[in-house]
PDB file of C-alpha atoms in Angstrom:
ATOM      1  CA  MET K  11     -74.052-106.852  95.121  1.00 51.00           C
ATOM      2  CA  LEU K  12     -75.770-106.703  98.779  1.00 52.00           C
ATOM      3  CA  LEU K  13     -74.500-103.824 100.999  1.00 47.00           C
ATOM      4  CA  LEU K  14     -72.960-106.759 103.410  1.00 46.00           C
ATOM      5  CA  VAL K  15     -71.158-104.111 105.665  1.00 41.00           C
ATOM      6  CA  PHE K  16     -74.476-102.452 106.397  1.00 44.00           C
ATOM      7  CA  LEU K  17     -75.293-105.361 109.070  1.00 44.00           C
ATOM      8  CA  LEU K  18     -72.240-104.596 111.063  1.00 40.00           C
ATOM      9  CA  ILE K  19     -73.557-100.913 112.059  1.00 43.00           C
ATOM     10  CA  PRO K  20     -73.979-100.841 115.899  1.00 41.00           C
ATOM     11  CA  GLY K  21     -77.779-100.854 116.685  1.00 43.00           C
ATOM     12  CA  GLN K  22     -77.708 -98.749 119.445  1.00 41.00           C
ATOM     13  CA  MET K  23     -76.539 -95.797 117.029  1.00 40.00           C
ATOM     14  CA  LEU K  24     -79.092 -96.909 113.962  1.00 47.00           C
ATOM     15  CA  PHE K  25     -82.503 -97.292 116.392  1.00 46.00           C
ATOM     16  CA  ALA K  26     -81.151 -94.055 118.393  1.00 45.00           C
ATOM     17  CA  GLN K  27     -80.589 -91.984 115.156  1.00 52.00           C
ATOM     18  CA  MET K  28     -83.722 -92.547 112.783  1.00 73.00           C
ATOM     19  CA  ARG K  29     -82.986 -89.499 109.821  1.00 87.00           C
ATOM     20  CA  PRO K  30     -82.918 -90.161 106.322  1.00 94.00           C
ATOM     21  CA  SER K  31     -79.738 -89.736 104.215  1.00 94.00           C
ATOM     22  CA  LEU K  32     -78.188 -89.276 101.017  1.00 96.00           C
ATOM     23  CA  SER K  33     -74.843 -90.304  99.648  1.00 96.00           C
ATOM     24  CA  PHE K  34     -73.047 -89.798  96.518  1.00 95.00           C
ATOM     25  CA  GLY K  35     -69.274 -90.773  95.651  1.00 97.00           C
ATOM     26  CA  HIS K  36     -66.855 -92.464  93.500  1.00 96.00           C
ATOM     27  CA  GLN K  37     -64.661 -95.305  93.291  1.00 93.00           C
ATOM     28  CA  THR K  38     -61.655 -95.810  91.184  1.00 91.00           C
ATOM     29  CA  TRP K  39     -59.011 -98.247  90.028  1.00 85.00           C
ATOM     30  CA  PRO K  40     -56.045 -97.028  87.733  1.00 82.00           C
ATOM     31  CA  SER K  41     -54.966 -98.585  84.362  1.00 77.00           C
ATOM     32  CA  SER K  42     -53.680-102.014  85.657  1.00 79.00           C
ATOM     33  CA  PRO K  43     -51.864-104.700  83.320  1.00 78.00           C
ATOM     34  CA  VAL K  44     -53.062-108.032  82.975  1.00 79.00           C
ATOM     35  CA  SER K  45     -51.602-110.855  85.053  1.00 75.00           C
ATOM     36  CA  SER K  46     -53.450-113.811  83.734  1.00 76.00           C
ATOM     37  CA  LEU K  47     -55.782-114.830  81.129  1.00 74.00           C
ATOM     38  CA  ASP K  48     -58.041-117.553  80.225  1.00 75.00           C
ATOM     39  CA  LEU K  49     -59.815-117.556  76.961  1.00 71.00           C
ATOM     40  CA  SER K  50     -61.607-120.087  75.217  1.00 64.00           C
ATOM     41  CA  GLN K  51     -59.749-119.757  72.255  1.00 65.00           C
ATOM     42  CA  PRO K  52     -56.264-119.290  71.213  1.00 65.00           C
ATOM     43  CA  TYR K  53     -54.461-115.721  72.128  1.00 66.00           C
ATOM     44  CA  THR K  54     -50.859-115.009  70.518  1.00 65.00           C
ATOM     45  CA  GLY K  55     -50.500-111.723  71.898  1.00 66.00           C
ATOM     46  CA  SER K  56     -48.488-110.170  75.004  1.00 68.00           C
ATOM     47  CA  LEU K  57     -50.563-110.072  77.913  1.00 69.00           C
ATOM     48  CA  SER K  58     -48.381-107.120  79.510  1.00 68.00           C
ATOM     49  CA  ASP K  59     -50.252-105.140  76.415  1.00 77.00           C
ATOM     50  CA  LEU K  60     -53.464-105.104  77.966  1.00 81.00           C
ATOM     51  CA  GLU K  61     -54.994-103.120  80.219  1.00 82.00           C
ATOM     52  CA  VAL K  62     -58.042-102.626  82.307  1.00 83.00           C
ATOM     53  CA  TRP K  63     -59.317 -99.521  84.106  1.00 85.00           C
ATOM     54  CA  THR K  64     -62.301 -99.358  86.321  1.00 87.00           C
ATOM     55  CA  ASP K  65     -64.222 -96.294  86.827  1.00 91.00           C
ATOM     56  CA  ILE K  66     -67.790 -96.312  89.759  1.00 93.00           C
ATOM     57  CA  ARG K  67     -69.782 -93.254  90.394  1.00 95.00           C
ATOM     58  CA  PHE K  68     -72.706 -93.941  92.981  1.00 96.00           C
ATOM     59  CA  VAL K  69     -75.570 -92.741  94.632  1.00 97.00           C
ATOM     60  CA  ARG K  70     -77.600 -94.226  97.496  1.00 96.00           C
ATOM     61  CA  GLY K  71     -80.772 -92.976  99.645  1.00 96.00           C
ATOM     62  CA  SER K  72     -81.984 -94.367 102.949  1.00 94.00           C
ATOM     63  CA  TYR K  73     -85.284 -93.726 104.449  1.00 94.00           C
ATOM     64  CA  PRO K  74     -85.784 -95.825 108.108  1.00 92.00           C
ATOM     65  CA  MET K  75     -88.665 -95.810 109.861  1.00 91.00           C
ATOM     66  CA  PHE K  76     -90.271 -98.572 112.616  1.00 89.00           C
ATOM     67  CA  ILE K  77     -93.473-100.398 111.555  1.00 87.00           C
ATOM     68  CA  ASN K  78     -95.654-103.174 113.149  1.00 83.00           C
ATOM     69  CA  LYS K  79     -95.684-101.157 116.373  1.00 80.00           C
ATOM     70  CA  GLY K  80     -92.167-100.439 116.768  1.00 79.00           C
ATOM     71  CA  LYS K  81     -91.341-103.731 116.686  1.00 83.00           C
ATOM     72  CA  MET K  82     -89.836-103.864 113.627  1.00 89.00           C
ATOM     73  CA  PHE K  83     -86.828-101.103 112.109  1.00 91.00           C
ATOM     74  CA  LEU K  84     -87.437-100.835 108.253  1.00 93.00           C
ATOM     75  CA  ASP K  85     -84.884 -99.228 105.907  1.00 94.00           C
ATOM     76  CA  ILE K  86     -85.984 -98.729 102.131  1.00 95.00           C
ATOM     77  CA  GLN K  87     -82.195 -97.662 100.399  1.00 95.00           C
ATOM     78  CA  PRO K  88     -82.839 -96.838  96.716  1.00 97.00           C
ATOM     79  CA  GLY K  89     -79.216 -97.152  94.851  1.00 96.00           C
ATOM     80  CA  PHE K  90     -77.952 -96.118  91.681  1.00 96.00           C
ATOM     81  CA  GLN K  91     -74.061 -97.192  90.161  1.00 94.00           C
ATOM     82  CA  ARG K  92     -72.484 -96.153  87.079  1.00 93.00           C
ATOM     83  CA  ILE K  93     -69.614 -98.458  86.433  1.00 90.00           C
ATOM     84  CA  GLU K  94     -66.979 -97.893  83.449  1.00 89.00           C
ATOM     85  CA  PHE K  95     -64.274 -99.890  82.444  1.00 83.00           C
ATOM     86  CA  ARG K  96     -61.736 -99.001  79.457  1.00 83.00           C
ATOM     87  CA  HIS K  97     -59.557-101.618  77.977  1.00 78.00           C
ATOM     88  CA  ASN K  98     -56.342-100.608  76.533  1.00 81.00           C
ATOM     89  CA  ASN K  99     -55.039-102.681  73.356  1.00 79.00           C
ATOM     90  CA  TRP K 100     -58.475-105.277  73.507  1.00 76.00           C
ATOM     91  CA  THR K 101     -58.589-106.777  69.688  1.00 73.00           C
ATOM     92  CA  GLU K 102     -62.186-106.885  68.602  1.00 70.00           C
ATOM     93  CA  GLU K 103     -61.857-110.512  69.229  1.00 68.00           C
ATOM     94  CA  LEU K 104     -61.363-110.752  72.790  1.00 74.00           C
ATOM     95  CA  PRO K 105     -64.753-110.668  75.220  1.00 72.00           C
ATOM     96  CA  HIS K 106     -64.195-107.688  77.700  1.00 71.00           C
ATOM     97  CA  PRO K 107     -66.233-106.268  80.417  1.00 73.00           C
ATOM     98  CA  THR K 108     -68.468-103.508  79.615  1.00 76.00           C
ATOM     99  CA  ASP K 109     -70.189-100.490  81.102  1.00 82.00           C
ATOM    100  CA  ALA K 110     -73.183-100.787  83.362  1.00 86.00           C
ATOM    101  CA  TYR K 111     -75.535 -99.142  85.154  1.00 90.00           C
ATOM    102  CA  ILE K 112     -77.089-100.694  88.547  1.00 92.00           C
ATOM    103  CA  ILE K 113     -80.314 -99.571  89.544  1.00 94.00           C
ATOM    104  CA  ASP K 114     -81.461-101.004  93.005  1.00 95.00           C
ATOM    105  CA  LEU K 115     -83.892-101.213  96.080  1.00 96.00           C
ATOM    106  CA  ASN K 116     -82.460-102.223  99.280  1.00 95.00           C
ATOM    107  CA  LEU K 117     -85.210-103.029 101.950  1.00 95.00           C
ATOM    108  CA  ILE K 118     -83.186-104.071 105.686  1.00 94.00           C
ATOM    109  CA  ALA K 119     -85.377-105.374 108.175  1.00 94.00           C
ATOM    110  CA  MET K 120     -84.519-105.564 111.978  1.00 93.00           C
ATOM    111  CA  GLY K 121     -86.183-106.750 114.926  1.00 92.00           C
ATOM    112  CA  GLN K 122     -86.066-108.334 118.306  1.00 91.00           C
ATOM    113  CA  LEU K 123     -86.157-112.018 118.229  1.00 92.00           C
ATOM    114  CA  THR K 124     -85.606-112.957 121.826  1.00 91.00           C
ATOM    115  CA  ASN K 125     -83.511-110.191 125.155  1.00 91.00           C
ATOM    116  CA  LYS K 126     -80.723-111.615 123.754  1.00 92.00           C
ATOM    117  CA  TRP K 127     -80.959-112.249 119.834  1.00 95.00           C
ATOM    118  CA  SER K 128     -81.983-110.242 117.327  1.00 93.00           C
ATOM    119  CA  TYR K 129     -82.342-110.848 113.577  1.00 94.00           C
ATOM    120  CA  VAL K 130     -81.119-108.346 110.104  1.00 94.00           C
ATOM    121  CA  ALA K 131     -83.012-109.099 106.567  1.00 95.00           C
ATOM    122  CA  GLN K 132     -81.911-107.698 103.427  1.00 95.00           C
ATOM    123  CA  ALA K 133     -83.902-108.132 100.465  1.00 96.00           C
ATOM    124  CA  THR K 134     -82.558-106.043  97.444  1.00 95.00           C
ATOM    125  CA  PRO K 135     -84.279-106.517  93.663  1.00 95.00           C
ATOM    126  CA  ALA K 136     -82.023-105.004  91.086  1.00 94.00           C
ATOM    127  CA  ILE K 137     -81.584-104.133  86.927  1.00 92.00           C
ATOM    128  CA  LYS K 138     -77.871-104.662  86.341  1.00 89.00           C
ATOM    129  CA  SER K 139     -77.398-103.947  82.810  1.00 85.00           C
ATOM    130  CA  GLY K 140     -75.239-102.362  79.823  1.00 77.00           C
ATOM    131  CA  LEU K 141     -78.194-100.729  78.662  1.00 73.00           C
ATOM    132  CA  GLU K 142     -77.211-100.927  75.212  1.00 67.00           C
ATOM    133  CA  GLN K 143     -80.480-102.256  73.640  1.00 65.00           C
ATOM    134  CA  LYS K 144     -84.021-102.582  75.175  1.00 67.00           C
ATOM    135  CA  MET K 145     -84.510-104.289  78.735  1.00 65.00           C
ATOM    136  CA  ALA K 146     -84.607-108.217  78.555  1.00 67.00           C
ATOM    137  CA  GLY K 147     -85.592-110.614  81.665  1.00 73.00           C
ATOM    138  CA  ASP K 148     -81.521-111.422  82.025  1.00 76.00           C
ATOM    139  CA  ASP K 149     -81.078-107.578  83.140  1.00 84.00           C
ATOM    140  CA  PHE K 150     -83.130-108.374  86.247  1.00 89.00           C
ATOM    141  CA  ALA K 151     -81.879-109.760  89.737  1.00 90.00           C
ATOM    142  CA  ILE K 152     -82.269-110.572  93.114  1.00 93.00           C
ATOM    143  CA  GLU K 153     -80.515-111.109  96.188  1.00 94.00           C
ATOM    144  CA  GLY K 154     -80.889-111.126 100.105  1.00 95.00           C
ATOM    145  CA  ALA K 155     -79.234-111.686 103.318  1.00 96.00           C
ATOM    146  CA  LEU K 156     -80.819-113.092 107.091  1.00 96.00           C
ATOM    147  CA  LEU K 157     -78.223-112.868 109.879  1.00 95.00           C
ATOM    148  CA  ALA K 158     -79.295-113.825 113.400  1.00 96.00           C
ATOM    149  CA  THR K 159     -76.987-112.125 115.856  1.00 95.00           C
ATOM    150  CA  ARG K 160     -76.887-112.623 119.840  1.00 95.00           C
ATOM    151  CA  GLN K 161     -75.415-110.156 121.962  1.00 92.00           C
ATOM    152  CA  ALA K 162     -72.956-111.960 124.486  1.00 92.00           C
ATOM    153  CA  GLY K 163     -72.079-108.927 126.513  1.00 87.00           C
ATOM    154  CA  GLU K 164     -71.779-105.158 126.766  1.00 87.00           C
ATOM    155  CA  SER K 165     -69.040-105.125 124.167  1.00 91.00           C
ATOM    156  CA  THR K 166     -69.400-108.631 122.014  1.00 95.00           C
ATOM    157  CA  SER K 167     -72.097-110.077 119.758  1.00 94.00           C
ATOM    158  CA  TYR K 168     -71.822-112.550 117.436  1.00 95.00           C
ATOM    159  CA  GLY K 169     -73.891-114.045 114.627  1.00 95.00           C
ATOM    160  CA  PHE K 170     -74.726-116.594 111.574  1.00 96.00           C
ATOM    161  CA  GLY K 171     -76.902-116.185 108.354  1.00 96.00           C
ATOM    162  CA  LEU K 172     -77.028-117.148 104.730  1.00 97.00           C
ATOM    163  CA  ALA K 173     -76.612-114.755 101.615  1.00 95.00           C
ATOM    164  CA  TYR K 174     -77.169-115.313  97.723  1.00 95.00           C
ATOM    165  CA  SER K 175     -75.288-112.631  96.439  1.00 92.00           C
ATOM    166  CA  THR K 176     -72.626-111.445  93.445  1.00 87.00           C
ATOM    167  CA  ASN K 177     -70.355-110.574  96.142  1.00 86.00           C
ATOM    168  CA  PHE K 178     -68.286-112.374  94.829  1.00 85.00           C
ATOM    169  CA  GLY K 179     -69.067-111.810  90.705  1.00 82.00           C
ATOM    170  CA  ALA K 180     -71.604-115.062  89.897  1.00 81.00           C
ATOM    171  CA  PRO K 181     -74.287-115.265  92.648  1.00 86.00           C
ATOM    172  CA  ILE K 182     -74.287-118.349  94.958  1.00 91.00           C
ATOM    173  CA  PRO K 183     -75.139-118.956  98.409  1.00 95.00           C
ATOM    174  CA  ILE K 184     -72.806-117.454 100.808  1.00 95.00           C
ATOM    175  CA  PRO K 185     -72.529-118.716 104.588  1.00 96.00           C
ATOM    176  CA  LEU K 186     -72.358-115.744 106.778  1.00 96.00           C
ATOM    177  CA  LEU K 187     -70.185-115.355 110.455  1.00 96.00           C
ATOM    178  CA  GLN K 188     -70.325-112.403 112.375  1.00 95.00           C
ATOM    179  CA  LEU K 189     -68.079-110.638 115.184  1.00 96.00           C
ATOM    180  CA  ASP K 190     -68.396-107.409 117.103  1.00 95.00           C
ATOM    181  CA  TYR K 191     -66.584-106.301 119.783  1.00 95.00           C
ATOM    182  CA  LYS K 192     -65.658-102.724 120.658  1.00 93.00           C
ATOM    183  CA  ALA K 193     -63.847-101.850 123.939  1.00 93.00           C
ATOM    184  CA  SER K 194     -60.908 -99.139 124.924  1.00 92.00           C
ATOM    185  CA  LEU K 195     -57.600 -98.761 123.765  1.00 90.00           C
ATOM    186  CA  TRP K 196     -56.356 -98.305 127.259  1.00 88.00           C
ATOM    187  CA  SER K 197     -58.107 -97.483 130.239  1.00 86.00           C
ATOM    188  CA  GLY K 198     -59.798 -93.822 129.736  1.00 84.00           C
ATOM    189  CA  GLY K 199     -57.846 -93.929 126.210  1.00 87.00           C
ATOM    190  CA  PRO K 200     -60.082 -93.320 123.223  1.00 91.00           C
ATOM    191  CA  ALA K 201     -62.768 -96.424 121.960  1.00 93.00           C
ATOM    192  CA  TRP K 202     -61.899 -98.624 119.249  1.00 95.00           C
ATOM    193  CA  ARG K 203     -64.226-101.634 117.655  1.00 94.00           C
ATOM    194  CA  GLY K 204     -63.891-104.138 115.718  1.00 96.00           C
ATOM    195  CA  SER K 205     -65.923-105.748 112.910  1.00 95.00           C
ATOM    196  CA  ILE K 206     -65.457-109.631 111.041  1.00 95.00           C
ATOM    197  CA  LEU K 207     -68.559-110.458 108.828  1.00 95.00           C
ATOM    198  CA  LEU K 208     -67.020-113.660 106.763  1.00 94.00           C
ATOM    199  CA  PRO K 209     -66.243-114.296 103.924  1.00 93.00           C
ATOM    200  CA  SER K 210     -67.120-110.688 102.903  1.00 91.00           C
ATOM    201  CA  SER K 211     -65.329-107.920 105.520  1.00 94.00           C
ATOM    202  CA  ILE K 212     -62.674-107.751 108.156  1.00 96.00           C
ATOM    203  CA  GLU K 213     -62.838-104.464 109.620  1.00 96.00           C
ATOM    204  CA  ALA K 214     -60.767-102.090 113.328  1.00 96.00           C
ATOM    205  CA  TRP K 215     -61.788 -98.803 114.158  1.00 96.00           C
ATOM    206  CA  VAL K 216     -60.162 -96.725 116.308  1.00 96.00           C
ATOM    207  CA  ILE K 217     -62.422 -93.442 117.350  1.00 94.00           C
ATOM    208  CA  PRO K 218     -59.744 -90.850 119.289  1.00 94.00           C
ATOM    209  CA  SER K 219     -63.145 -88.354 118.852  1.00 92.00           C
ATOM    210  CA  LYS K 220     -66.146 -87.529 118.311  1.00 91.00           C
ATOM    211  CA  ARG K 221     -65.471 -85.824 114.887  1.00 94.00           C
ATOM    212  CA  LEU K 222     -63.100 -88.577 114.018  1.00 95.00           C
ATOM    213  CA  GLU K 223     -62.560 -92.439 113.125  1.00 96.00           C
ATOM    214  CA  VAL K 224     -59.341 -94.113 111.438  1.00 97.00           C
ATOM    215  CA  GLY K 225     -59.591 -97.506 110.778  1.00 96.00           C
ATOM    216  CA  LEU K 226     -58.324-100.614 108.407  1.00 97.00           C
ATOM    217  CA  GLN K 227     -60.525-103.046 106.126  1.00 96.00           C
ATOM    218  CA  LEU K 228     -59.816-106.256 104.303  1.00 96.00           C
ATOM    219  CA  ARG K 229     -62.818-106.589 101.963  1.00 92.00           C
ATOM    220  CA  SER K 230     -64.251-108.287  98.799  1.00 91.00           C
ATOM    221  CA  ILE K 231     -66.305-106.754  96.601  1.00 87.00           C
ATOM    222  CA  GLY K 232     -67.846-107.932  93.727  1.00 86.00           C
ATOM    223  CA  ASP K 233     -71.087-107.324  91.173  1.00 87.00           C
ATOM    224  CA  ARG K 234     -72.998-109.208  88.274  1.00 85.00           C
ATOM    225  CA  HIS K 235     -74.629-107.401  85.342  1.00 82.00           C
ATOM    226  CA  HIS K 236     -76.032-108.675  81.721  1.00 80.00           C
ATOM    227  CA  ILE K 237     -74.520-107.299  78.659  1.00 76.00           C
ATOM    228  CA  THR K 238     -75.750-107.634  75.392  1.00 62.00           C
ATOM    229  CA  GLU K 239     -72.288-106.717  72.928  1.00 59.00           C
ATOM    230  CA  VAL K 240     -69.310-108.686  73.633  1.00 55.00           C
ATOM    231  CA  SER K 241     -67.108-107.854  70.898  1.00 52.00           C
ATOM    232  CA  SER K 242     -67.107-110.351  67.641  1.00 48.00           C
ATOM    233  CA  ALA K 243     -68.073-112.949  70.073  1.00 54.00           C
ATOM    234  CA  SER K 244     -71.796-114.707  69.867  1.00 58.00           C
ATOM    235  CA  ILE K 245     -73.299-115.108  73.242  1.00 62.00           C
ATOM    236  CA  LYS K 246     -76.780-116.295  74.219  1.00 66.00           C
ATOM    237  CA  ARG K 247     -76.575-114.832  77.308  1.00 68.00           C
ATOM    238  CA  PRO K 248     -73.688-112.961  78.244  1.00 78.00           C
ATOM    239  CA  TYR K 249     -73.128-111.668  81.441  1.00 83.00           C
ATOM    240  CA  SER K 250     -69.990-109.509  83.390  1.00 82.00           C
ATOM    241  CA  ASP K 251     -68.661-111.132  86.580  1.00 85.00           C
ATOM    242  CA  TYR K 252     -66.120-109.437  88.704  1.00 85.00           C
ATOM    243  CA  PHE K 253     -64.731-109.118  92.682  1.00 85.00           C
ATOM    244  CA  ASP K 254     -61.852-107.783  94.122  1.00 89.00           C
ATOM    245  CA  THR K 255     -60.194-108.038  97.549  1.00 92.00           C
ATOM    246  CA  VAL K 256     -59.214-104.910  98.627  1.00 92.00           C
ATOM    247  CA  LEU K 257     -56.816-103.582 101.680  1.00 96.00           C
ATOM    248  CA  GLY K 258     -56.113-100.211 103.127  1.00 96.00           C
ATOM    249  CA  PRO K 259     -56.770 -97.964 105.445  1.00 97.00           C
ATOM    250  CA  SER K 260     -60.111 -95.780 105.860  1.00 96.00           C
ATOM    251  CA  VAL K 261     -61.455 -91.770 107.425  1.00 97.00           C
ATOM    252  CA  ILE K 262     -64.224 -90.899 108.706  1.00 96.00           C
ATOM    253  CA  LEU K 263     -65.303 -87.660 109.109  1.00 96.00           C
ATOM    254  CA  TYR K 264     -67.941 -85.889 111.125  1.00 96.00           C
ATOM    255  CA  ILE K 265     -67.811 -82.497 109.866  1.00 95.00           C
ATOM    256  CA  THR K 266     -71.027 -81.172 110.958  1.00 94.00           C
ATOM    257  CA  PRO K 267     -73.676 -83.454 112.691  1.00 92.00           C
ATOM    258  CA  TRP K 268     -75.631 -83.509 109.447  1.00 93.00           C
ATOM    259  CA  MET K 269     -72.499 -84.212 106.887  1.00 95.00           C
ATOM    260  CA  ASN K 270     -69.773 -86.573 107.258  1.00 96.00           C
ATOM    261  CA  LEU K 271     -66.680 -87.650 104.624  1.00 97.00           C
ATOM    262  CA  ASN K 272     -65.514 -91.352 104.386  1.00 96.00           C
ATOM    263  CA  ILE K 273     -62.452 -91.413 102.539  1.00 97.00           C
ATOM    264  CA  GLU K 274     -60.786 -94.938 101.587  1.00 95.00           C
ATOM    265  CA  SER K 275     -57.686 -96.061 100.138  1.00 94.00           C
ATOM    266  CA  GLY K 276     -55.150 -98.989  99.635  1.00 91.00           C
ATOM    267  CA  PHE K 277     -54.340-101.789  97.336  1.00 88.00           C
ATOM    268  CA  SER K 278     -56.154-105.013  95.334  1.00 88.00           C
ATOM    269  CA  ILE K 279     -54.907-107.890  97.030  1.00 89.00           C
ATOM    270  CA  TYR K 280     -57.061-110.018  94.025  1.00 88.00           C
ATOM    271  CA  ARG K 281     -58.582-109.184  91.165  1.00 86.00           C
ATOM    272  CA  GLN K 282     -60.395-111.094  88.660  1.00 84.00           C
ATOM    273  CA  MET K 283     -62.929-110.545  85.936  1.00 83.00           C
ATOM    274  CA  GLN K 284     -65.094-112.817  83.674  1.00 82.00           C
ATOM    275  CA  ILE K 285     -67.086-113.105  80.431  1.00 81.00           C
ATOM    276  CA  THR K 286     -69.641-116.021  80.781  1.00 78.00           C
ATOM    277  CA  ASP K 287     -72.688-117.315  79.416  1.00 73.00           C
ATOM    278  CA  GLY K 288     -74.321-117.638  82.950  1.00 64.00           C
ATOM    279  CA  ARG K 289     -72.544-121.182  83.200  1.00 66.00           C
ATOM    280  CA  ASP K 290     -69.294-121.509  81.198  1.00 67.00           C
ATOM    281  CA  GLU K 291     -66.505-118.847  81.433  1.00 66.00           C
ATOM    282  CA  LEU K 292     -66.062-117.083  77.708  1.00 72.00           C
ATOM    283  CA  ILE K 293     -62.669-115.411  79.343  1.00 76.00           C
ATOM    284  CA  SER K 294     -61.588-114.761  82.302  1.00 78.00           C
ATOM    285  CA  PHE K 295     -58.442-112.594  83.462  1.00 80.00           C
ATOM    286  CA  GLU K 296     -56.639-111.051  86.490  1.00 80.00           C
ATOM    287  CA  PRO K 297     -55.298-107.722  86.285  1.00 82.00           C
ATOM    288  CA  GLU K 298     -52.063-107.247  88.330  1.00 82.00           C
ATOM    289  CA  GLN K 299     -52.790-105.668  91.791  1.00 83.00           C
ATOM    290  CA  ALA K 300     -53.372-101.364  92.001  1.00 84.00           C
ATOM    291  CA  GLY K 301     -54.071 -98.880  94.083  1.00 88.00           C
ATOM    292  CA  PHE K 302     -57.349 -97.656  94.850  1.00 89.00           C
ATOM    293  CA  LEU K 303     -59.553 -94.510  96.105  1.00 94.00           C
ATOM    294  CA  ARG K 304     -63.175 -94.425  97.472  1.00 94.00           C
ATOM    295  CA  TRP K 305     -64.964 -91.638  98.878  1.00 97.00           C
ATOM    296  CA  GLN K 306     -68.354 -90.744  99.821  1.00 97.00           C
ATOM    297  CA  LEU K 307     -69.896 -87.853 101.162  1.00 97.00           C
ATOM    298  CA  THR K 308     -73.070 -88.369 103.199  1.00 96.00           C
ATOM    299  CA  PHE K 309     -75.726 -85.703 104.388  1.00 96.00           C
ATOM    300  CA  GLY K 310     -78.302 -86.673 107.007  1.00 93.00           C
ATOM    301  CA  GLY K 311     -78.005 -90.217 108.966  1.00 88.00           C
ATOM    302  CA  GLN K 312     -76.430 -91.272 112.028  1.00 85.00           C
ATOM    303  CA  SER K 313     -73.690 -88.915 113.774  1.00 86.00           C
ATOM    304  CA  PRO K 314     -72.276 -88.994 117.045  1.00 88.00           C
ATOM    305  CA  LEU K 315     -72.230 -85.281 117.069  1.00 83.00           C
ATOM    306  CA  ARG K 316     -76.023 -85.599 117.660  1.00 75.00           C
ATOM    307  CA  GLU K 317     -75.866 -88.002 120.912  1.00 61.00           C
TER     308      GLU K 317
END
């Protein structure tokens, strides 16, 4: 999964605060019944009996630097995710997503093209596997994105680009449209900013103080990983695809100049999980709408308390 949200970080803050960071966190969805099921073989059981629970734990580092005589900004971001699924009342004949480990390296470059135009490029080689057996070629993946942005004024920027990403499950080319805006809620009032990166995210944030940011987010998140154990079914190249569209509030609290806490909650508008052979679906199902909770603690990195 590409860190497309990274593209929305204000460039002025990013360039002004080149400090390494380390983040770790946890994201969870409670056990949810399955609302629809598309299976390549007959199933006579009750959908309401099938439940799925998802849990993600992650760690990510960031080491920013300038290269090419200061003309290019480069951020090296190693990351690790542990994705865990639990399935209640699933028979042995029903294929289902299995636990996964994702080890990746985000390489993000930023630079100026002209006085008004800049670019962001990202490449993400990764290992995405359940690690049930020895490593295979199908466990490796690479994603990328390129975005060109124009500064239209002091408060507005827009851009466009292209990504190759598993943000919606299977890896596909995704056109990108970006719009950023920042202003005051009223004359002399607190600042606010809006960020749109279609088709992945829409965000609006109010900044009542240097220590606090409060926002509302609509985001689509997903990924794909290779698996080697799929119940009793025999598949030559099995993959687990999943994506989730979530809506809810988010809070960023800058506890100290070197530490901040981000908490997100809300509910899933739409969720889908699939087991495929790389092309054809073996099973596709949609868990019912459910709440979610995500927290992330970061040490280092950008902070308005150090401006």
